[in-house]
Amino acid sequence: MSSSSPHEKMSPIELRATAGLAGIYGLRMLGMFIILPVFAFYAEHLPGGSNYTLVGIALGAYGLTQAVLQIPFGWLSDRFGRKPVIYVGLILFAVGSFIAASATDIYGVIFGRIIQGAGAISAAVMALAADLTREEHRTKAMAAIGMTIGATFALSLIIAPALNRLIGVPGIFVMTGVLALVAMTVVSRIVPDPVISRFHSDTEASVGRFGNVLRDPQLLRLDFGVFALHAVLMALWLVVPLSLRTAGLAADHHWQVYLPVLLVSMIMIIPAIIYGEKKAKLKQIFVISIAVLLVSQVLLAYTSDSLWGTATALLVFFAAFNLLEATLPSLISKIAPVGAKGTAIGIYSSVQFLGAFVGATAGGYLYQHHGSSALFAFCGILLALWLVFAATMKAPAAVRTRMYHVQEMDTGKASGLSRQLAALPGVHEALVLASEGVAYLKVDMSGFDEQGVVQLLGGEA
């Protein structure tokens, strides 16, 4: 076994790789999120922009190509290398941004957003992060990248109104295209080249694991959940900016609502996350959060003419949204088989982007033909279904995933070691993959005796 332990610090190379890849992920997601609070206003002045079905498609189009291409891009990175695939994805994203910036009608924006989404580098970035971090520190790297996504989303909502006033939506598209090109420099000069690049079951999707994951009713509940969550999020951006304007707040001052709402909502969820993890009450917190999200739809529907009412409804929404966004990946890790975690996450991420497309498109259609009440009803039905699915799911075991490096061995020896590890106290599931040189364990949150694992693996050296 590797002499390092989970308690050691990440090496300078690991820190550099994590910071660089988190920055790339953040820059790219900024380009996806930053138009959300301002696009409805821009579309009003575009030919075809009065058709809210088309506006919805323009908002969510990136999600469709992202959902379709994300896992294949990961597979291509296994064959052609991580960095070449990331370069291609960033170029596609930049090209899509420049097409959207130069568009003279809503159809041009839709085309640009489709190309933006085609730069689906998420899986390749995660695989490169796995190549560049030791097993003992990979969770930290993935957590850092995940936190960057949340921070980027919050930053986008806050700065978008001011940027819209200064450079307009076309300027924002140009800016995001330039940032994608800057990200290529980060990949080249800051992110190290991997010494060895191989498949990682904890971060990449495997064709052979698809059937197991797609037949798991618990994982399917979570997949529907993230689909509903992001469908609702995207649908709301068709009406919330307009509601704030109708309530008397000028578009370039909308940050005055978004900033305090996001800050307060993030503070509110910290005790719930800590309680849910430490007391093994994740399911209860999860179900309550979905119910609160459903309440927020009712509040948004009935307070659309009131600035304070809309702000309060948004606070309720984002408190529940941020908590669910943080909880869902944790639940995926707890429920997915240790050898299929990457596959489960890949499907989950693809369904998330598909939800963004469906939510924006359906929301635009409903708003165009039946008004905001139909849009909120659509969101409410999705959340009510999710609430039923979540309430009937099994409570996840209080476990966490640990990874350990192991020496080279044949498949038979790896199977025997898997059985020995699984028999240790506090170990719920164990899988040693000789091809990856990794032992994956699912262990108790408390009471796990790591020393037994260390001694057993050390005896194999």
Short mmCIF file of C-alpha atoms in Angstrom, two decimals:
data_model
loop_
_atom_site.label_atom_id
_atom_site.label_comp_id
_atom_site.label_asym_id
_atom_site.label_seq_id
_atom_site.Cartn_x
_atom_site.Cartn_y
_atom_site.Cartn_z
CA MET A 1 0.00 0.00 0.00
CA SER A 2 1.08 3.59 -0.52
CA SER A 3 2.85 5.04 2.49
CA SER A 4 0.68 8.15 2.38
CA SER A 5 -2.44 8.45 4.47
CA PRO A 6 -5.65 10.47 4.21
CA HIS A 7 -4.37 12.67 7.01
CA GLU A 8 -1.33 13.87 5.07
CA LYS A 9 -1.49 17.10 3.12
CA MET A 10 -1.91 17.20 -0.62
CA SER A 11 1.35 17.60 -2.51
CA PRO A 12 2.18 20.85 -4.36
CA ILE A 13 1.42 19.11 -7.68
CA GLU A 14 -1.95 17.91 -6.39
CA LEU A 15 -2.80 21.37 -5.10
CA ARG A 16 -1.80 22.96 -8.40
CA ALA A 17 -3.81 20.44 -10.39
CA THR A 18 -6.86 20.88 -8.18
CA ALA A 19 -6.71 24.69 -8.30
CA GLY A 20 -6.19 24.72 -12.07
CA LEU A 21 -8.96 22.26 -12.86
CA ALA A 22 -11.37 23.93 -10.46
CA GLY A 23 -10.62 27.22 -12.22
CA ILE A 24 -11.28 25.68 -15.65
CA TYR A 25 -14.54 24.16 -14.45
CA GLY A 26 -15.54 27.46 -12.87
CA LEU A 27 -14.74 29.56 -15.94
CA ARG A 28 -16.75 27.25 -18.14
CA MET A 29 -19.75 27.08 -15.80
CA LEU A 30 -19.67 30.87 -15.51
CA GLY A 31 -20.42 30.98 -19.21
CA MET A 32 -23.43 28.72 -18.69
CA PHE A 33 -24.89 30.49 -15.67
CA ILE A 34 -24.16 34.15 -16.18
CA ILE A 35 -26.87 34.90 -18.72
CA LEU A 36 -29.66 33.38 -16.61
CA PRO A 37 -30.69 36.55 -14.70
CA VAL A 38 -30.57 38.86 -17.74
CA PHE A 39 -31.41 36.85 -20.86
CA ALA A 40 -35.18 37.38 -20.65
CA PHE A 41 -34.63 41.14 -20.97
CA TYR A 42 -32.19 40.79 -23.86
CA ALA A 43 -34.52 38.44 -25.73
CA GLU A 44 -37.27 41.07 -25.73
CA HIS A 45 -35.27 43.07 -28.29
CA LEU A 46 -34.27 40.14 -30.51
CA PRO A 47 -36.26 39.09 -33.60
CA GLY A 48 -38.17 36.02 -32.41
CA GLY A 49 -37.51 36.89 -28.78
CA SER A 50 -41.15 37.58 -28.06
CA ASN A 51 -41.76 33.84 -28.41
CA TYR A 52 -41.00 32.50 -24.95
CA THR A 53 -40.83 28.93 -26.19
CA LEU A 54 -37.79 29.97 -28.23
CA VAL A 55 -36.40 31.96 -25.30
CA GLY A 56 -36.67 28.86 -23.13
CA ILE A 57 -34.93 26.75 -25.77
CA ALA A 58 -32.15 29.34 -25.97
CA LEU A 59 -31.67 29.25 -22.21
CA GLY A 60 -31.64 25.46 -21.98
CA ALA A 61 -30.15 24.37 -25.32
CA TYR A 62 -26.69 23.92 -23.84
CA GLY A 63 -28.11 21.32 -21.47
CA LEU A 64 -29.22 19.02 -24.30
CA THR A 65 -25.83 18.74 -25.99
CA GLN A 66 -24.10 18.64 -22.61
CA ALA A 67 -26.29 15.72 -21.51
CA VAL A 68 -25.69 13.78 -24.74
CA LEU A 69 -21.94 14.37 -25.06
CA GLN A 70 -20.60 14.50 -21.50
CA ILE A 71 -20.02 10.76 -21.01
CA PRO A 72 -18.69 10.21 -24.59
CA PHE A 73 -16.17 13.05 -24.04
CA GLY A 74 -14.94 11.18 -20.98
CA TRP A 75 -14.50 8.02 -23.04
CA LEU A 76 -12.66 9.98 -25.75
CA SER A 77 -10.29 11.32 -23.10
CA ASP A 78 -9.39 7.72 -22.20
CA ARG A 79 -8.40 7.09 -25.81
CA PHE A 80 -6.91 10.38 -27.01
CA GLY A 81 -5.72 11.93 -23.75
CA ARG A 82 -7.32 14.22 -21.21
CA LYS A 83 -5.83 17.53 -22.28
CA PRO A 84 -6.51 17.21 -26.05
CA VAL A 85 -10.18 16.49 -25.34
CA ILE A 86 -10.39 19.39 -22.90
CA TYR A 87 -8.83 21.71 -25.50
CA VAL A 88 -11.42 20.64 -28.09
CA GLY A 89 -14.23 21.19 -25.58
CA LEU A 90 -13.01 24.65 -24.64
CA ILE A 91 -12.67 25.62 -28.31
CA LEU A 92 -16.23 24.48 -28.98
CA PHE A 93 -17.44 26.45 -25.99
CA ALA A 94 -15.59 29.58 -27.17
CA VAL A 95 -16.94 29.20 -30.72
CA GLY A 96 -20.48 28.80 -29.39
CA SER A 97 -20.06 31.89 -27.23
CA PHE A 98 -18.90 34.00 -30.18
CA ILE A 99 -21.76 32.70 -32.36
CA ALA A 100 -24.28 33.65 -29.66
CA ALA A 101 -22.63 37.07 -29.27
CA SER A 102 -22.94 37.85 -32.99
CA ALA A 103 -26.46 36.45 -33.36
CA THR A 104 -29.01 38.79 -34.89
CA ASP A 105 -32.06 36.78 -33.85
CA ILE A 106 -33.10 34.21 -31.26
CA TYR A 107 -32.27 31.33 -33.61
CA GLY A 108 -28.64 32.39 -33.75
CA VAL A 109 -28.47 32.43 -29.97
CA ILE A 110 -29.99 28.94 -29.83
CA PHE A 111 -27.36 27.67 -32.26
CA GLY A 112 -24.59 29.27 -30.22
CA ARG A 113 -25.87 27.74 -27.01
CA ILE A 114 -26.03 24.30 -28.64
CA ILE A 115 -22.36 24.62 -29.63
CA GLN A 116 -21.49 25.86 -26.14
CA GLY A 117 -22.98 22.73 -24.63
CA ALA A 118 -21.13 20.54 -27.14
CA GLY A 119 -17.93 21.46 -25.32
CA ALA A 120 -18.86 18.88 -22.68
CA ILE A 121 -15.58 18.58 -20.78
CA SER A 122 -16.93 17.79 -17.30
CA ALA A 123 -16.10 14.07 -17.38
CA ALA A 124 -12.68 14.69 -18.93
CA VAL A 125 -11.82 17.27 -16.26
CA MET A 126 -12.83 14.87 -13.49
CA ALA A 127 -10.79 12.07 -15.07
CA LEU A 128 -7.74 14.33 -15.29
CA ALA A 129 -8.21 15.29 -11.65
CA ALA A 130 -8.22 11.58 -10.80
CA ASP A 131 -5.03 11.05 -12.83
CA LEU A 132 -3.27 13.85 -10.94
CA THR A 133 -4.32 13.07 -7.36
CA ARG A 134 -3.56 10.11 -5.15
CA GLU A 135 -6.47 7.96 -4.07
CA GLU A 136 -6.16 9.25 -0.50
CA HIS A 137 -6.76 12.85 -1.60
CA ARG A 138 -9.09 12.48 -4.57
CA THR A 139 -12.22 13.23 -2.58
CA LYS A 140 -10.72 16.57 -1.53
CA ALA A 141 -9.97 17.47 -5.14
CA MET A 142 -13.49 16.58 -6.28
CA ALA A 143 -14.98 18.53 -3.37
CA ALA A 144 -12.94 21.60 -4.35
CA ILE A 145 -14.19 21.39 -7.93
CA GLY A 146 -17.76 20.95 -6.68
CA MET A 147 -17.47 23.99 -4.42
CA THR A 148 -16.24 26.01 -7.39
CA ILE A 149 -19.43 25.21 -9.28
CA GLY A 150 -21.58 26.50 -6.41
CA ALA A 151 -19.48 29.62 -6.00
CA THR A 152 -19.58 30.28 -9.74
CA PHE A 153 -23.37 30.02 -9.78
CA ALA A 154 -23.67 32.53 -6.93
CA LEU A 155 -21.16 34.90 -8.54
CA SER A 156 -23.01 34.71 -11.85
CA LEU A 157 -26.31 35.85 -10.36
CA ILE A 158 -24.65 38.73 -8.53
CA ILE A 159 -22.48 40.18 -11.30
CA ALA A 160 -24.72 39.50 -14.32
CA PRO A 161 -26.99 42.56 -13.87
CA ALA A 162 -24.01 44.92 -13.63
CA LEU A 163 -22.26 43.31 -16.60
CA ASN A 164 -25.46 43.52 -18.61
CA ARG A 165 -25.57 47.25 -18.01
CA LEU A 166 -21.90 47.71 -18.94
CA ILE A 167 -21.44 45.42 -21.95
CA GLY A 168 -24.84 43.85 -22.64
CA VAL A 169 -25.58 40.19 -23.22
CA PRO A 170 -23.53 40.05 -26.48
CA GLY A 171 -20.58 41.41 -24.52
CA ILE A 172 -21.14 38.78 -21.83
CA PHE A 173 -21.05 36.06 -24.49
CA VAL A 174 -17.80 37.49 -25.88
CA MET A 175 -16.35 37.62 -22.36
CA THR A 176 -17.19 33.98 -21.70
CA GLY A 177 -15.66 32.99 -25.04
CA VAL A 178 -12.44 34.80 -24.16
CA LEU A 179 -12.43 33.17 -20.71
CA ALA A 180 -12.68 29.75 -22.39
CA LEU A 181 -9.57 30.57 -24.40
CA VAL A 182 -7.84 31.73 -21.21
CA ALA A 183 -8.80 28.40 -19.65
CA MET A 184 -6.83 26.65 -22.40
CA THR A 185 -3.73 28.49 -21.19
CA VAL A 186 -4.47 27.31 -17.66
CA VAL A 187 -4.67 23.71 -18.91
CA SER A 188 -1.37 24.10 -20.75
CA ARG A 189 0.72 26.03 -18.22
CA ILE A 190 -0.74 25.39 -14.78
CA VAL A 191 -2.32 21.93 -14.82
CA PRO A 192 0.43 19.27 -14.77
CA ASP A 193 0.60 16.50 -17.35
CA PRO A 194 -0.34 13.13 -15.85
CA VAL A 195 2.45 10.57 -15.57
CA ILE A 196 -0.08 7.77 -16.03
CA SER A 197 -3.57 8.20 -17.44
CA ARG A 198 -6.00 5.34 -16.85
CA PHE A 199 -9.64 4.56 -16.21
CA HIS A 200 -10.94 5.43 -12.73
CA SER A 201 -14.11 3.72 -11.52
CA ASP A 202 -14.81 6.47 -9.00
CA THR A 203 -14.92 9.29 -11.58
CA GLU A 204 -15.66 7.73 -14.99
CA ALA A 205 -18.63 5.93 -16.49
CA SER A 206 -18.25 2.30 -17.57
CA VAL A 207 -20.52 0.77 -20.22
CA GLY A 208 -20.55 -2.50 -18.30
CA ARG A 209 -21.95 -0.79 -15.20
CA PHE A 210 -24.83 1.04 -16.91
CA GLY A 211 -27.31 -1.77 -16.45
CA ASN A 212 -26.70 -2.12 -12.72
CA VAL A 213 -26.99 1.62 -12.13
CA LEU A 214 -30.09 2.09 -14.29
CA ARG A 215 -31.86 -0.81 -12.57
CA ASP A 216 -31.24 0.53 -9.08
CA PRO A 217 -34.53 2.12 -7.87
CA GLN A 218 -32.73 4.18 -5.22
CA LEU A 219 -30.35 5.74 -7.73
CA LEU A 220 -33.20 6.32 -10.18
CA ARG A 221 -35.02 8.30 -7.48
CA LEU A 222 -31.98 10.54 -7.12
CA ASP A 223 -31.66 10.89 -10.90
CA PHE A 224 -35.27 12.01 -11.14
CA GLY A 225 -34.60 14.40 -8.27
CA VAL A 226 -31.71 16.19 -9.93
CA PHE A 227 -33.70 16.28 -13.19
CA ALA A 228 -36.61 17.97 -11.39
CA LEU A 229 -34.35 20.30 -9.41
CA HIS A 230 -32.62 21.74 -12.46
CA ALA A 231 -35.78 21.75 -14.57
CA VAL A 232 -37.43 23.94 -11.94
CA LEU A 233 -34.36 26.17 -11.63
CA MET A 234 -34.22 26.86 -15.37
CA ALA A 235 -37.96 27.39 -15.71
CA LEU A 236 -37.89 30.03 -12.98
CA TRP A 237 -35.37 32.19 -14.84
CA LEU A 238 -38.03 32.85 -17.44
CA VAL A 239 -40.26 34.62 -14.91
CA VAL A 240 -38.29 35.69 -11.81
CA PRO A 241 -36.36 38.54 -13.51
CA LEU A 242 -39.62 39.80 -15.03
CA SER A 243 -41.36 39.58 -11.63
CA LEU A 244 -38.65 41.69 -10.00
CA ARG A 245 -38.94 44.28 -12.75
CA THR A 246 -42.73 44.32 -12.49
CA ALA A 247 -42.35 44.84 -8.73
CA GLY A 248 -40.40 48.03 -9.45
CA LEU A 249 -36.74 46.97 -9.32
CA ALA A 250 -34.71 47.97 -12.37
CA ALA A 251 -32.85 45.12 -14.06
CA ASP A 252 -29.37 46.41 -13.22
CA HIS A 253 -30.31 46.46 -9.51
CA HIS A 254 -31.49 42.86 -9.28
CA TRP A 255 -28.19 41.94 -7.61
CA GLN A 256 -29.53 43.76 -4.54
CA VAL A 257 -31.97 40.88 -4.17
CA TYR A 258 -29.76 38.03 -5.36
CA LEU A 259 -26.74 38.86 -3.16
CA PRO A 260 -28.44 38.84 0.26
CA VAL A 261 -30.71 35.94 -0.73
CA LEU A 262 -27.77 33.75 -1.71
CA LEU A 263 -25.61 34.70 1.29
CA VAL A 264 -28.37 34.15 3.83
CA SER A 265 -29.52 30.90 2.19
CA MET A 266 -25.99 29.47 2.29
CA ILE A 267 -25.64 30.31 5.97
CA MET A 268 -29.04 28.77 6.71
CA ILE A 269 -28.17 25.36 5.27
CA ILE A 270 -24.93 24.76 7.20
CA PRO A 271 -26.60 23.52 10.42
CA ALA A 272 -28.90 21.23 8.40
CA ILE A 273 -25.98 19.65 6.52
CA ILE A 274 -24.00 19.08 9.72
CA TYR A 275 -27.02 17.63 11.52
CA GLY A 276 -27.93 15.36 8.62
CA GLU A 277 -24.42 13.91 8.29
CA LYS A 278 -23.55 13.59 12.00
CA LYS A 279 -26.91 12.22 13.11
CA ALA A 280 -27.47 10.06 10.00
CA LYS A 281 -30.64 12.01 9.22
CA LEU A 282 -29.91 12.75 5.59
CA LYS A 283 -33.18 11.30 4.34
CA GLN A 284 -35.26 13.41 6.73
CA ILE A 285 -33.37 16.59 5.79
CA PHE A 286 -33.67 15.63 2.14
CA VAL A 287 -37.44 15.12 2.21
CA ILE A 288 -38.06 18.31 4.22
CA SER A 289 -35.97 20.29 1.71
CA ILE A 290 -38.07 19.06 -1.21
CA ALA A 291 -41.23 20.03 0.67
CA VAL A 292 -39.79 23.50 1.31
CA LEU A 293 -38.90 23.79 -2.38
CA LEU A 294 -42.51 22.97 -3.22
CA VAL A 295 -43.71 25.68 -0.81
CA SER A 296 -41.40 28.17 -2.55
CA GLN A 297 -43.26 27.61 -5.83
CA VAL A 298 -46.53 28.54 -4.17
CA LEU A 299 -44.95 31.64 -2.67
CA LEU A 300 -43.43 32.70 -6.01
CA ALA A 301 -46.78 32.23 -7.75
CA TYR A 302 -48.64 34.43 -5.26
CA THR A 303 -46.03 37.14 -4.61
CA SER A 304 -44.92 37.97 -8.17
CA ASP A 305 -46.14 41.59 -7.88
CA SER A 306 -44.37 42.25 -4.58
CA LEU A 307 -40.64 42.94 -4.33
CA TRP A 308 -40.38 41.79 -0.71
CA GLY A 309 -42.66 38.85 -1.39
CA THR A 310 -40.57 37.68 -4.35
CA ALA A 311 -37.35 38.19 -2.39
CA THR A 312 -38.72 36.11 0.51
CA ALA A 313 -39.89 33.38 -1.86
CA LEU A 314 -36.44 33.33 -3.48
CA LEU A 315 -34.80 32.98 -0.06
CA VAL A 316 -36.98 29.97 0.68
CA PHE A 317 -36.24 28.54 -2.77
CA PHE A 318 -32.46 28.95 -2.63
CA ALA A 319 -32.18 27.67 0.93
CA ALA A 320 -33.84 24.42 -0.17
CA PHE A 321 -32.09 24.38 -3.56
CA ASN A 322 -28.59 24.82 -2.11
CA LEU A 323 -29.21 22.16 0.52
CA LEU A 324 -30.47 19.67 -2.07
CA GLU A 325 -27.63 20.51 -4.44
CA ALA A 326 -25.17 19.68 -1.66
CA THR A 327 -27.02 16.59 -0.44
CA LEU A 328 -27.69 14.81 -3.75
CA PRO A 329 -24.04 14.00 -4.63
CA SER A 330 -23.50 12.75 -1.07
CA LEU A 331 -26.48 10.43 -1.41
CA ILE A 332 -25.21 9.15 -4.76
CA SER A 333 -21.87 8.26 -3.13
CA LYS A 334 -23.56 6.49 -0.23
CA ILE A 335 -25.97 4.46 -2.37
CA ALA A 336 -23.95 3.62 -5.50
CA PRO A 337 -21.90 0.39 -5.44
CA VAL A 338 -18.25 1.25 -4.83
CA GLY A 339 -17.20 -0.02 -8.25
CA ALA A 340 -19.92 1.91 -10.08
CA LYS A 341 -19.67 5.32 -8.42
CA GLY A 342 -18.27 6.99 -11.55
CA THR A 343 -21.00 5.49 -13.70
CA ALA A 344 -23.69 6.60 -11.25
CA ILE A 345 -22.27 10.13 -11.16
CA GLY A 346 -21.98 10.25 -14.96
CA ILE A 347 -25.64 9.32 -15.44
CA TYR A 348 -26.67 11.69 -12.66
CA SER A 349 -24.79 14.60 -14.27
CA SER A 350 -26.23 13.88 -17.72
CA VAL A 351 -29.76 13.75 -16.33
CA GLN A 352 -29.10 17.03 -14.51
CA PHE A 353 -28.26 18.80 -17.79
CA LEU A 354 -31.22 17.15 -19.51
CA GLY A 355 -33.42 18.57 -16.75
CA ALA A 356 -32.07 22.05 -17.48
CA PHE A 357 -33.05 21.71 -21.14
CA VAL A 358 -36.51 20.27 -20.47
CA GLY A 359 -37.27 22.77 -17.72
CA ALA A 360 -36.33 25.81 -19.77
CA THR A 361 -38.08 24.56 -22.90
CA ALA A 362 -41.29 23.40 -21.20
CA GLY A 363 -41.31 26.49 -18.99
CA GLY A 364 -41.01 28.75 -22.03
CA TYR A 365 -43.82 26.96 -23.83
CA LEU A 366 -46.15 27.08 -20.83
CA TYR A 367 -45.38 30.74 -20.13
CA GLN A 368 -45.94 31.63 -23.79
CA HIS A 369 -49.30 29.87 -24.12
CA HIS A 370 -50.76 29.68 -20.61
CA GLY A 371 -49.00 32.27 -18.44
CA SER A 372 -46.87 32.11 -15.31
CA SER A 373 -49.47 30.13 -13.34
CA ALA A 374 -49.01 27.17 -15.72
CA LEU A 375 -45.24 27.41 -15.36
CA PHE A 376 -45.44 27.32 -11.55
CA ALA A 377 -47.92 24.44 -11.77
CA PHE A 378 -45.44 22.50 -13.93
CA CYS A 379 -42.70 23.11 -11.37
CA GLY A 380 -45.03 22.12 -8.54
CA ILE A 381 -46.03 18.84 -10.20
CA LEU A 382 -42.38 17.89 -10.76
CA LEU A 383 -41.53 18.63 -7.13
CA ALA A 384 -44.61 16.83 -5.81
CA LEU A 385 -43.60 13.69 -7.75
CA TRP A 386 -40.08 14.00 -6.41
CA LEU A 387 -41.41 14.37 -2.87
CA VAL A 388 -43.29 11.06 -3.23
CA PHE A 389 -40.21 9.30 -4.64
CA ALA A 390 -37.97 10.69 -1.90
CA ALA A 391 -40.36 9.87 0.92
CA THR A 392 -40.50 6.23 -0.20
CA MET A 393 -36.76 5.75 -0.67
CA LYS A 394 -34.69 3.73 1.78
CA ALA A 395 -32.70 5.74 4.29
CA PRO A 396 -29.06 5.61 3.15
CA ALA A 397 -26.54 3.92 5.41
CA ALA A 398 -24.26 6.23 7.38
CA VAL A 399 -21.20 5.43 5.29
CA ARG A 400 -18.40 7.15 3.44
CA THR A 401 -16.16 5.97 0.61
CA ARG A 402 -12.44 5.48 1.13
CA MET A 403 -9.81 4.62 -1.46
CA TYR A 404 -6.40 3.01 -0.98
CA HIS A 405 -3.58 2.33 -3.39
CA VAL A 406 -2.63 -1.33 -3.71
CA GLN A 407 0.27 -3.13 -5.35
CA GLU A 408 0.01 -4.94 -8.67
CA MET A 409 -1.79 -8.27 -8.41
CA ASP A 410 -3.79 -10.66 -10.51
CA THR A 411 -7.59 -10.75 -10.59
CA GLY A 412 -7.88 -13.80 -8.37
CA LYS A 413 -5.76 -12.27 -5.63
CA ALA A 414 -7.74 -9.00 -5.91
CA SER A 415 -11.00 -10.93 -5.39
CA GLY A 416 -9.63 -12.63 -2.30
CA LEU A 417 -8.41 -9.34 -0.88
CA SER A 418 -11.84 -7.82 -1.54
CA ARG A 419 -13.45 -10.54 0.58
CA GLN A 420 -10.92 -10.05 3.39
CA LEU A 421 -11.50 -6.30 3.44
CA ALA A 422 -15.29 -6.72 3.39
CA ALA A 423 -15.04 -8.94 6.48
CA LEU A 424 -13.33 -6.24 8.56
CA PRO A 425 -15.39 -4.45 11.24
CA GLY A 426 -17.01 -1.25 9.98
CA VAL A 427 -16.61 -2.14 6.28
CA HIS A 428 -19.93 -2.36 4.41
CA GLU A 429 -18.54 -3.04 0.95
CA ALA A 430 -15.07 -3.56 -0.53
CA LEU A 431 -13.76 -3.94 -4.05
CA VAL A 432 -10.14 -4.27 -5.13
CA LEU A 433 -9.59 -3.52 -8.81
CA ALA A 434 -6.25 -4.91 -9.96
CA SER A 435 -6.41 -2.98 -13.24
CA GLU A 436 -6.59 0.34 -11.39
CA GLY A 437 -4.39 -0.56 -8.43
CA VAL A 438 -7.07 0.69 -6.06
CA ALA A 439 -9.10 -0.69 -3.18
CA TYR A 440 -12.53 0.96 -2.87
CA LEU A 441 -14.23 0.66 0.52
CA LYS A 442 -17.58 1.83 1.82
CA VAL A 443 -17.16 2.21 5.59
CA ASP A 444 -19.05 3.38 8.68
CA MET A 445 -19.10 7.13 9.29
CA SER A 446 -18.07 6.35 12.86
CA GLY A 447 -16.51 3.28 14.42
CA PHE A 448 -14.45 2.33 11.38
CA ASP A 449 -11.08 0.85 12.37
CA GLU A 450 -8.80 2.02 9.58
CA GLN A 451 -5.78 0.41 11.15
CA GLY A 452 -7.10 -3.04 10.25
CA VAL A 453 -7.30 -2.00 6.59
CA VAL A 454 -3.81 -0.50 6.70
CA GLN A 455 -2.37 -3.69 8.22
CA LEU A 456 -4.15 -5.97 5.75
CA LEU A 457 -3.08 -3.96 2.73
CA GLY A 458 0.41 -3.53 4.14
CA GLY A 459 0.68 -7.29 4.40
CA GLU A 460 0.11 -7.48 0.64
CA ALA A 461 3.13 -5.29 -0.10
#
